[in-house]
Amino acid sequence: MLDETRLTRSSALKLSAMTAIGTAMSAAGGIVTATVATAQKKYGEAPSLAAQVASGALPSVDKRLPENPYTVPHKWLAVGKYGGTLQMGCDNNEWGTAGFMHELQYGHSPLRYLRDGLEIGPGLAEKWEQNADASEWILYFRKGLKWSDGHAWTVGDILFWWEDQVKVEELKEYPPDEARSGKGTLMTMTKIDDYTIKMSFDAPAPLTADRLAMWVNRGIGPRWMDPKHYLEQYHIKYNSALDKDKWIDTFTQMRDFARNPGCPTMTGWVLEAFEKAQFTKWVRNPYYWCVDKEGNQLPYIDRIEHMNYQDTEVFKLRITGGQLDYVHGGWSGLALADVQTLRAAEAKSGMELRFWDGGSGTSSMYFFNWDLADPKMRGLIRQPKFRKALSQAFNRSAVRKAVYFDTGELTSGTMSPKALEYNVPGGKSVYEEWRDSSIKYDPAAAKALLAEIGLKDSNGDGFLEMPDGTPIEVTLDYSANENPTGEHVRKSEFLAKDWNAVGIKTTLNPIPQTAIEDMWRTGKRMTNVAWEVGDGPNHLVYPQWVVPMEDSRWAPLHGNWYLVRGTTREGAEADKDPYERTPPRAAPEAGSPIARLWEIYDQTKIEPDVSKRNKLVWDMIKIHVEDGPFFSGVAANTPRIVLVKKGLNNVPKRDDLALGGFVNPWIHPSPAVYDPETYFFENPSAH
């Protein structure tokens, strides 16, 4: 028997056959409503869309919406007004030009996080079921969903991703972790009908619903779907005339809805124009499947223009001069050091300064590449005493004061302090042990640990060498595009000074943006110093900082080995050097920290009891305490700046949010979780 799980609201009235439709204008909100006489259901739409309906360019709103649209549930929302252009921006962030618009829109997600991750609610799927041992899940999607071009959405678009992308090796579309059982094997996905799909596992998969809610999907997270009707023309399976050597590059470009204006989407706004590293422009999706509490189709705002400012000072001038309407959190490039300037300019800018909790477990962090290609330096990095020594040599208090203005709490580096596993009986002490495990600033103790592993100044230059006399030089590697006055570079300047002081020669090393990611994945880059850990709402929905599972965090080659587990690629290229494999990958040694982390993590994936899963998580944290630190932070839960133009409504304040906000982690996608499609201008005509 299948049991329905965690529905947060009952199904809305489903529409019967459409027999009589009328329209009426609401002067107060500029809303056009369509009334379906048989069901007595009213839907509102933007006047611009109503005009297209009247001209015959669009179907009526009731035919554009699914039978049971998603009603945005947040308690702080007011019914809005249609119209206006939202001006947004970011600071010298080429990827963020398109990437932020991924994080802004939750449209492709089967399920959704609510209340800062405390609950899971419906999304594209209006309900879901699981069997007794959670080895089988059924998702029921909303009937009548449509892509932004008006073409019907069906589960065939999910199967197109699964069968024709994930299972095509050349596309390198690796299966997400929610697609694996606790045994590491891939699920079987079965179409029941056009709006129902079944996921079957060979072992319990109790976290499936949680994982279906995380990310924004088809953007920063797993794709989970693509418009087959549009993309099959670029896929060699469906178009044999394509060039066998070039089709993959073309297909990959054409499926990116945040860079290709022609690609259909399920998000509230559709890309109109894209200029790499400069701007994106978006227009309302007439087929968006979400409504407000009175049945008005979202979004309220007509257009979004998102600019990337190459010069940090120009960006700040645009803000203080009142030329932007909304600036959000970590994507903005703003730091707490900018608060005084922003407050002084408030009268001119018209921007209200707000703070949401970041939720980070580290703030700006650093971590070494466990899989560095240089064998001698790799061996040193893998020694816990080396990493503990450098953590103890780091004066976090000085960075917290200079960069974070004494906000947050000092930390060795953990997952988010908001995580579930720390907020249950017994969890607080586990968190505190990890937080404090390598936190003490003690240069003398650091020097003693370095001496214990045989490091000494052999040539009298004031810096330590390896036992065989090999020089040691640590490079703090970061993108050359990084803001030179931002938190990551400023933190790294303190870090270099502190490590040089204990005899570890350390230099800051900017790397061209075009090369930096590939250098990490192939073991050619030593450190990452321009990131943070913010993941949650619990450790298991996205455990990549705790457990190496992909190639961007502290053990990239081991992460790639994990990615191909259970696939035909797992045993391939066994005769090749790990750094020469495609992708570069290496298996963990028996009994190593990574092998033990994988073993425990695999147990969590089949454990249906929440309390037992929490204890398994604590066992993984113990490995981080005893064998780590594998990553190191400064201060946890520092605030994030949110700037809101006065008259821009439905943007929540900190007190509106269940946990005060949870901005930093991409898997709890902010601000998508707060539905910016509900933002509206009090006076749209002025925007």
PDB file of N, CA, C and O in Angstrom, residues 479-535:
ATOM      1  N   SER A 479      39.829  33.073  -8.255  1.00  0.00           N
ATOM      2  CA  SER A 479      39.591  33.635  -9.580  1.00  0.00           C
ATOM      3  C   SER A 479      40.107  35.065  -9.665  1.00  0.00           C
ATOM      4  O   SER A 479      39.903  35.872  -8.752  1.00  0.00           O
ATOM      5  N   ALA A 480      40.750  35.378 -10.767  1.00  0.00           N
ATOM      6  CA  ALA A 480      41.233  36.741 -10.983  1.00  0.00           C
ATOM      7  C   ALA A 480      40.084  37.737 -11.074  1.00  0.00           C
ATOM      8  O   ALA A 480      40.303  38.947 -10.934  1.00  0.00           O
ATOM      9  N   ASN A 481      38.856  37.235 -11.276  1.00  0.00           N
ATOM     10  CA  ASN A 481      37.680  38.107 -11.310  1.00  0.00           C
ATOM     11  C   ASN A 481      37.154  38.440  -9.921  1.00  0.00           C
ATOM     12  O   ASN A 481      36.243  39.245  -9.782  1.00  0.00           O
ATOM     13  N   GLU A 482      37.706  37.800  -8.908  1.00  0.00           N
ATOM     14  CA  GLU A 482      37.232  38.014  -7.539  1.00  0.00           C
ATOM     15  C   GLU A 482      37.442  39.464  -7.123  1.00  0.00           C
ATOM     16  O   GLU A 482      38.475  40.071  -7.418  1.00  0.00           O
ATOM     17  N   ASN A 483      36.461  40.012  -6.419  1.00  0.00           N
ATOM     18  CA  ASN A 483      36.542  41.386  -5.926  1.00  0.00           C
ATOM     19  C   ASN A 483      37.777  41.533  -5.032  1.00  0.00           C
ATOM     20  O   ASN A 483      37.859  40.875  -3.984  1.00  0.00           O
ATOM     21  N   PRO A 484      38.750  42.376  -5.374  1.00  0.00           N
ATOM     22  CA  PRO A 484      39.988  42.483  -4.588  1.00  0.00           C
ATOM     23  C   PRO A 484      39.777  43.056  -3.193  1.00  0.00           C
ATOM     24  O   PRO A 484      40.652  42.916  -2.341  1.00  0.00           O
ATOM     25  N   THR A 485      38.631  43.694  -2.963  1.00  0.00           N
ATOM     26  CA  THR A 485      38.346  44.211  -1.616  1.00  0.00           C
ATOM     27  C   THR A 485      37.251  43.405  -0.933  1.00  0.00           C
ATOM     28  O   THR A 485      36.774  43.778   0.138  1.00  0.00           O
ATOM     29  N   GLY A 486      36.830  42.299  -1.551  1.00  0.00           N
ATOM     30  CA  GLY A 486      35.758  41.482  -0.994  1.00  0.00           C
ATOM     31  C   GLY A 486      36.224  40.573   0.121  1.00  0.00           C
ATOM     32  O   GLY A 486      37.423  40.469   0.426  1.00  0.00           O
ATOM     33  N   GLU A 487      35.275  39.862   0.723  1.00  0.00           N
ATOM     34  CA  GLU A 487      35.567  39.070   1.918  1.00  0.00           C
ATOM     35  C   GLU A 487      36.571  37.955   1.666  1.00  0.00           C
ATOM     36  O   GLU A 487      37.407  37.661   2.526  1.00  0.00           O
ATOM     37  N   HIS A 488      36.529  37.333   0.482  1.00  0.00           N
ATOM     38  CA  HIS A 488      37.407  36.194   0.241  1.00  0.00           C
ATOM     39  C   HIS A 488      38.869  36.625   0.134  1.00  0.00           C
ATOM     40  O   HIS A 488      39.758  35.992   0.723  1.00  0.00           O
ATOM     41  N   VAL A 489      39.134  37.681  -0.604  1.00  0.00           N
ATOM     42  CA  VAL A 489      40.515  38.143  -0.755  1.00  0.00           C
ATOM     43  C   VAL A 489      41.028  38.720   0.560  1.00  0.00           C
ATOM     44  O   VAL A 489      42.168  38.460   0.967  1.00  0.00           O
ATOM     45  N   ARG A 490      40.201  39.483   1.248  1.00  0.00           N
ATOM     46  CA  ARG A 490      40.634  40.061   2.528  1.00  0.00           C
ATOM     47  C   ARG A 490      40.932  38.966   3.547  1.00  0.00           C
ATOM     48  O   ARG A 490      41.937  39.021   4.264  1.00  0.00           O
ATOM     49  N   LYS A 491      40.085  37.941   3.604  1.00  0.00           N
ATOM     50  CA  LYS A 491      40.347  36.803   4.491  1.00  0.00           C
ATOM     51  C   LYS A 491      41.663  36.134   4.154  1.00  0.00           C
ATOM     52  O   LYS A 491      42.473  35.794   5.042  1.00  0.00           O
ATOM     53  N   SER A 492      41.913  35.969   2.852  1.00  0.00           N
ATOM     54  CA  SER A 492      43.123  35.275   2.411  1.00  0.00           C
ATOM     55  C   SER A 492      44.381  36.068   2.731  1.00  0.00           C
ATOM     56  O   SER A 492      45.447  35.483   2.965  1.00  0.00           O
ATOM     57  N   GLU A 493      44.285  37.381   2.749  1.00  0.00           N
ATOM     58  CA  GLU A 493      45.432  38.201   3.142  1.00  0.00           C
ATOM     59  C   GLU A 493      45.809  37.938   4.601  1.00  0.00           C
ATOM     60  O   GLU A 493      46.997  37.827   4.936  1.00  0.00           O
ATOM     61  N   PHE A 494      44.823  37.817   5.465  1.00  0.00           N
ATOM     62  CA  PHE A 494      45.086  37.450   6.863  1.00  0.00           C
ATOM     63  C   PHE A 494      45.672  36.054   6.943  1.00  0.00           C
ATOM     64  O   PHE A 494      46.613  35.792   7.706  1.00  0.00           O
ATOM     65  N   LEU A 495      45.109  35.132   6.150  1.00  0.00           N
ATOM     66  CA  LEU A 495      45.553  33.743   6.169  1.00  0.00           C
ATOM     67  C   LEU A 495      47.020  33.638   5.766  1.00  0.00           C
ATOM     68  O   LEU A 495      47.822  32.951   6.437  1.00  0.00           O
ATOM     69  N   ALA A 496      47.404  34.322   4.709  1.00  0.00           N
ATOM     70  CA  ALA A 496      48.798  34.280   4.251  1.00  0.00           C
ATOM     71  C   ALA A 496      49.738  34.842   5.318  1.00  0.00           C
ATOM     72  O   ALA A 496      50.821  34.278   5.579  1.00  0.00           O
ATOM     73  N   LYS A 497      49.341  35.934   5.928  1.00  0.00           N
ATOM     74  CA  LYS A 497      50.186  36.538   6.968  1.00  0.00           C
ATOM     75  C   LYS A 497      50.378  35.567   8.134  1.00  0.00           C
ATOM     76  O   LYS A 497      51.508  35.378   8.623  1.00  0.00           O
ATOM     77  N   ASP A 498      49.313  34.916   8.560  1.00  0.00           N
ATOM     78  CA  ASP A 498      49.390  34.001   9.702  1.00  0.00           C
ATOM     79  C   ASP A 498      50.215  32.762   9.383  1.00  0.00           C
ATOM     80  O   ASP A 498      50.985  32.275  10.227  1.00  0.00           O
ATOM     81  N   TRP A 499      50.067  32.221   8.176  1.00  0.00           N
ATOM     82  CA  TRP A 499      50.809  31.012   7.835  1.00  0.00           C
ATOM     83  C   TRP A 499      52.289  31.305   7.581  1.00  0.00           C
ATOM     84  O   TRP A 499      53.150  30.501   7.947  1.00  0.00           O
ATOM     85  N   ASN A 500      52.566  32.433   6.999  1.00  0.00           N
ATOM     86  CA  ASN A 500      53.974  32.829   6.863  1.00  0.00           C
ATOM     87  C   ASN A 500      54.629  32.965   8.228  1.00  0.00           C
ATOM     88  O   ASN A 500      55.813  32.632   8.399  1.00  0.00           O
ATOM     89  N   ALA A 501      53.848  33.418   9.198  1.00  0.00           N
ATOM     90  CA  ALA A 501      54.397  33.645  10.543  1.00  0.00           C
ATOM     91  C   ALA A 501      54.798  32.353  11.244  1.00  0.00           C
ATOM     92  O   ALA A 501      55.650  32.374  12.144  1.00  0.00           O
ATOM     93  N   VAL A 502      54.210  31.201  10.846  1.00  0.00           N
ATOM     94  CA  VAL A 502      54.606  29.932  11.456  1.00  0.00           C
ATOM     95  C   VAL A 502      55.526  29.130  10.536  1.00  0.00           C
ATOM     96  O   VAL A 502      55.792  27.955  10.796  1.00  0.00           O
ATOM     97  N   GLY A 503      56.003  29.776   9.469  1.00  0.00           N
ATOM     98  CA  GLY A 503      57.017  29.141   8.641  1.00  0.00           C
ATOM     99  C   GLY A 503      56.514  28.459   7.387  1.00  0.00           C
ATOM    100  O   GLY A 503      57.301  27.806   6.692  1.00  0.00           O
ATOM    101  N   ILE A 504      55.222  28.582   7.080  1.00  0.00           N
ATOM    102  CA  ILE A 504      54.701  28.003   5.839  1.00  0.00           C
ATOM    103  C   ILE A 504      54.603  29.117   4.800  1.00  0.00           C
ATOM    104  O   ILE A 504      53.757  30.006   4.906  1.00  0.00           O
ATOM    105  N   LYS A 505      55.494  29.082   3.822  1.00  0.00           N
ATOM    106  CA  LYS A 505      55.506  30.125   2.799  1.00  0.00           C
ATOM    107  C   LYS A 505      54.183  30.112   2.039  1.00  0.00           C
ATOM    108  O   LYS A 505      53.796  29.103   1.446  1.00  0.00           O
ATOM    109  N   THR A 506      53.492  31.249   2.052  1.00  0.00           N
ATOM    110  CA  THR A 506      52.137  31.314   1.503  1.00  0.00           C
ATOM    111  C   THR A 506      51.973  32.577   0.677  1.00  0.00           C
ATOM    112  O   THR A 506      52.353  33.667   1.118  1.00  0.00           O
ATOM    113  N   THR A 507      51.410  32.426  -0.509  1.00  0.00           N
ATOM    114  CA  THR A 507      51.167  33.585  -1.383  1.00  0.00           C
ATOM    115  C   THR A 507      49.757  33.516  -1.947  1.00  0.00           C
ATOM    116  O   THR A 507      49.196  32.430  -2.143  1.00  0.00           O
ATOM    117  N   LEU A 508      49.176  34.673  -2.222  1.00  0.00           N
ATOM    118  CA  LEU A 508      47.894  34.747  -2.912  1.00  0.00           C
ATOM    119  C   LEU A 508      48.127  34.552  -4.404  1.00  0.00           C
ATOM    120  O   LEU A 508      49.093  35.080  -4.960  1.00  0.00           O
ATOM    121  N   ASN A 509      47.240  33.801  -5.042  1.00  0.00           N
ATOM    122  CA  ASN A 509      47.478  33.411  -6.428  1.00  0.00           C
ATOM    123  C   ASN A 509      46.199  33.536  -7.254  1.00  0.00           C
ATOM    124  O   ASN A 509      45.413  32.588  -7.352  1.00  0.00           O
ATOM    125  N   PRO A 510      45.964  34.700  -7.895  1.00  0.00           N
ATOM    126  CA  PRO A 510      44.797  34.828  -8.776  1.00  0.00           C
ATOM    127  C   PRO A 510      44.989  34.016 -10.048  1.00  0.00           C
ATOM    128  O   PRO A 510      46.071  34.006 -10.639  1.00  0.00           O
ATOM    129  N   ILE A 511      43.934  33.325 -10.474  1.00  0.00           N
ATOM    130  CA  ILE A 511      43.965  32.450 -11.643  1.00  0.00           C
ATOM    131  C   ILE A 511      42.871  32.902 -12.606  1.00  0.00           C
ATOM    132  O   ILE A 511      41.772  33.253 -12.177  1.00  0.00           O
ATOM    133  N   PRO A 512      43.136  32.908 -13.911  1.00  0.00           N
ATOM    134  CA  PRO A 512      42.090  33.287 -14.863  1.00  0.00           C
ATOM    135  C   PRO A 512      40.823  32.455 -14.670  1.00  0.00           C
ATOM    136  O   PRO A 512      40.893  31.233 -14.479  1.00  0.00           O
ATOM    137  N   GLN A 513      39.696  33.129 -14.727  1.00  0.00           N
ATOM    138  CA  GLN A 513      38.410  32.466 -14.512  1.00  0.00           C
ATOM    139  C   GLN A 513      38.207  31.292 -15.458  1.00  0.00           C
ATOM    140  O   GLN A 513      37.627  30.266 -15.092  1.00  0.00           O
ATOM    141  N   THR A 514      38.710  31.397 -16.664  1.00  0.00           N
ATOM    142  CA  THR A 514      38.502  30.355 -17.665  1.00  0.00           C
ATOM    143  C   THR A 514      39.214  29.050 -17.322  1.00  0.00           C
ATOM    144  O   THR A 514      38.841  27.988 -17.823  1.00  0.00           O
ATOM    145  N   ALA A 515      40.221  29.119 -16.469  1.00  0.00           N
ATOM    146  CA  ALA A 515      41.026  27.928 -16.178  1.00  0.00           C
ATOM    147  C   ALA A 515      40.789  27.357 -14.790  1.00  0.00           C
ATOM    148  O   ALA A 515      41.136  26.206 -14.522  1.00  0.00           O
ATOM    149  N   ILE A 516      40.201  28.128 -13.905  1.00  0.00           N
ATOM    150  CA  ILE A 516      40.257  27.804 -12.486  1.00  0.00           C
ATOM    151  C   ILE A 516      39.524  26.507 -12.132  1.00  0.00           C
ATOM    152  O   ILE A 516      40.014  25.702 -11.332  1.00  0.00           O
ATOM    153  N   GLU A 517      38.373  26.263 -12.734  1.00  0.00           N
ATOM    154  CA  GLU A 517      37.612  25.064 -12.381  1.00  0.00           C
ATOM    155  C   GLU A 517      38.289  23.803 -12.916  1.00  0.00           C
ATOM    156  O   GLU A 517      38.378  22.790 -12.217  1.00  0.00           O
ATOM    157  N   ASP A 518      38.762  23.866 -14.146  1.00  0.00           N
ATOM    158  CA  ASP A 518      39.416  22.694 -14.724  1.00  0.00           C
ATOM    159  C   ASP A 518      40.699  22.356 -13.973  1.00  0.00           C
ATOM    160  O   ASP A 518      41.029  21.179 -13.788  1.00  0.00           O
ATOM    161  N   MET A 519      41.429  23.371 -13.518  1.00  0.00           N
ATOM    162  CA  MET A 519      42.650  23.124 -12.748  1.00  0.00           C
ATOM    163  C   MET A 519      42.335  22.384 -11.458  1.00  0.00           C
ATOM    164  O   MET A 519      43.094  21.507 -11.022  1.00  0.00           O
ATOM    165  N   TRP A 520      41.218  22.706 -10.846  1.00  0.00           N
ATOM    166  CA  TRP A 520      40.850  22.026  -9.602  1.00  0.00           C
ATOM    167  C   TRP A 520      40.518  20.565  -9.865  1.00  0.00           C
ATOM    168  O   TRP A 520      41.010  19.666  -9.178  1.00  0.00           O
ATOM    169  N   ARG A 521      39.707  20.319 -10.853  1.00  0.00           N
ATOM    170  CA  ARG A 521      39.231  18.964 -11.133  1.00  0.00           C
ATOM    171  C   ARG A 521      40.350  18.031 -11.565  1.00  0.00           C
ATOM    172  O   ARG A 521      40.261  16.824 -11.374  1.00  0.00           O
ATOM    173  N   THR A 522      41.388  18.592 -12.143  1.00  0.00           N
ATOM    174  CA  THR A 522      42.501  17.766 -12.621  1.00  0.00           C
ATOM    175  C   THR A 522      43.669  17.732 -11.637  1.00  0.00           C
ATOM    176  O   THR A 522      44.730  17.206 -11.957  1.00  0.00           O
ATOM    177  N   GLY A 523      43.504  18.307 -10.459  1.00  0.00           N
ATOM    178  CA  GLY A 523      44.540  18.248  -9.430  1.00  0.00           C
ATOM    179  C   GLY A 523      45.676  19.226  -9.614  1.00  0.00           C
ATOM    180  O   GLY A 523      46.726  19.086  -8.976  1.00  0.00           O
ATOM    181  N   LYS A 524      45.496  20.235 -10.450  1.00  0.00           N
ATOM    182  CA  LYS A 524      46.575  21.189 -10.722  1.00  0.00           C
ATOM    183  C   LYS A 524      46.473  22.460  -9.886  1.00  0.00           C
ATOM    184  O   LYS A 524      47.307  23.354 -10.030  1.00  0.00           O
ATOM    185  N   ARG A 525      45.479  22.537  -9.052  1.00  0.00           N
ATOM    186  CA  ARG A 525      45.274  23.702  -8.203  1.00  0.00           C
ATOM    187  C   ARG A 525      45.268  23.260  -6.757  1.00  0.00           C
ATOM    188  O   ARG A 525      44.620  22.285  -6.391  1.00  0.00           O
ATOM    189  N   MET A 526      45.984  23.999  -5.879  1.00  0.00           N
ATOM    190  CA  MET A 526      46.222  23.530  -4.521  1.00  0.00           C
ATOM    191  C   MET A 526      45.084  23.833  -3.557  1.00  0.00           C
ATOM    192  O   MET A 526      44.748  22.999  -2.696  1.00  0.00           O
ATOM    193  N   THR A 527      44.512  25.020  -3.636  1.00  0.00           N
ATOM    194  CA  THR A 527      43.535  25.437  -2.633  1.00  0.00           C
ATOM    195  C   THR A 527      42.337  26.122  -3.290  1.00  0.00           C
ATOM    196  O   THR A 527      42.398  26.575  -4.431  1.00  0.00           O
ATOM    197  N   ASN A 528      41.274  26.197  -2.524  1.00  0.00           N
ATOM    198  CA  ASN A 528      40.122  27.020  -2.877  1.00  0.00           C
ATOM    199  C   ASN A 528      39.855  27.919  -1.674  1.00  0.00           C
ATOM    200  O   ASN A 528      39.657  27.428  -0.560  1.00  0.00           O
ATOM    201  N   VAL A 529      39.857  29.223  -1.889  1.00  0.00           N
ATOM    202  CA  VAL A 529      39.711  30.158  -0.769  1.00  0.00           C
ATOM    203  C   VAL A 529      38.570  31.147  -0.996  1.00  0.00           C
ATOM    204  O   VAL A 529      38.448  32.133  -0.270  1.00  0.00           O
ATOM    205  N   ALA A 530      37.720  30.892  -1.992  1.00  0.00           N
ATOM    206  CA  ALA A 530      36.664  31.848  -2.327  1.00  0.00           C
ATOM    207  C   ALA A 530      35.304  31.166  -2.368  1.00  0.00           C
ATOM    208  O   ALA A 530      34.549  31.280  -3.328  1.00  0.00           O
ATOM    209  N   TRP A 531      35.014  30.440  -1.300  1.00  0.00           N
ATOM    210  CA  TRP A 531      33.749  29.720  -1.229  1.00  0.00           C
ATOM    211  C   TRP A 531      33.322  29.714   0.227  1.00  0.00           C
ATOM    212  O   TRP A 531      33.973  30.272   1.107  1.00  0.00           O
ATOM    213  N   GLU A 532      32.188  29.063   0.490  1.00  0.00           N
ATOM    214  CA  GLU A 532      31.714  28.906   1.854  1.00  0.00           C
ATOM    215  C   GLU A 532      30.844  27.665   1.921  1.00  0.00           C
ATOM    216  O   GLU A 532      30.416  27.143   0.897  1.00  0.00           O
ATOM    217  N   VAL A 533      30.584  27.184   3.125  1.00  0.00           N
ATOM    218  CA  VAL A 533      29.656  26.079   3.340  1.00  0.00           C
ATOM    219  C   VAL A 533      28.372  26.662   3.913  1.00  0.00           C
ATOM    220  O   VAL A 533      28.388  27.253   4.981  1.00  0.00           O
ATOM    221  N   GLY A 534      27.282  26.486   3.186  1.00  0.00           N
ATOM    222  CA  GLY A 534      26.011  26.961   3.702  1.00  0.00           C
ATOM    223  C   GLY A 534      24.941  25.908   3.617  1.00  0.00           C
ATOM    224  O   GLY A 534      23.779  26.189   3.816  1.00  0.00           O
ATOM    225  N   ASP A 535      25.306  24.681   3.250  1.00  0.00           N
ATOM    226  CA  ASP A 535      24.293  23.712   2.872  1.00  0.00           C
ATOM    227  C   ASP A 535      23.458  23.215   4.052  1.00  0.00           C
ATOM    228  O   ASP A 535      23.913  23.131   5.175  1.00  0.00           O
TER     229      ASP A 535
END
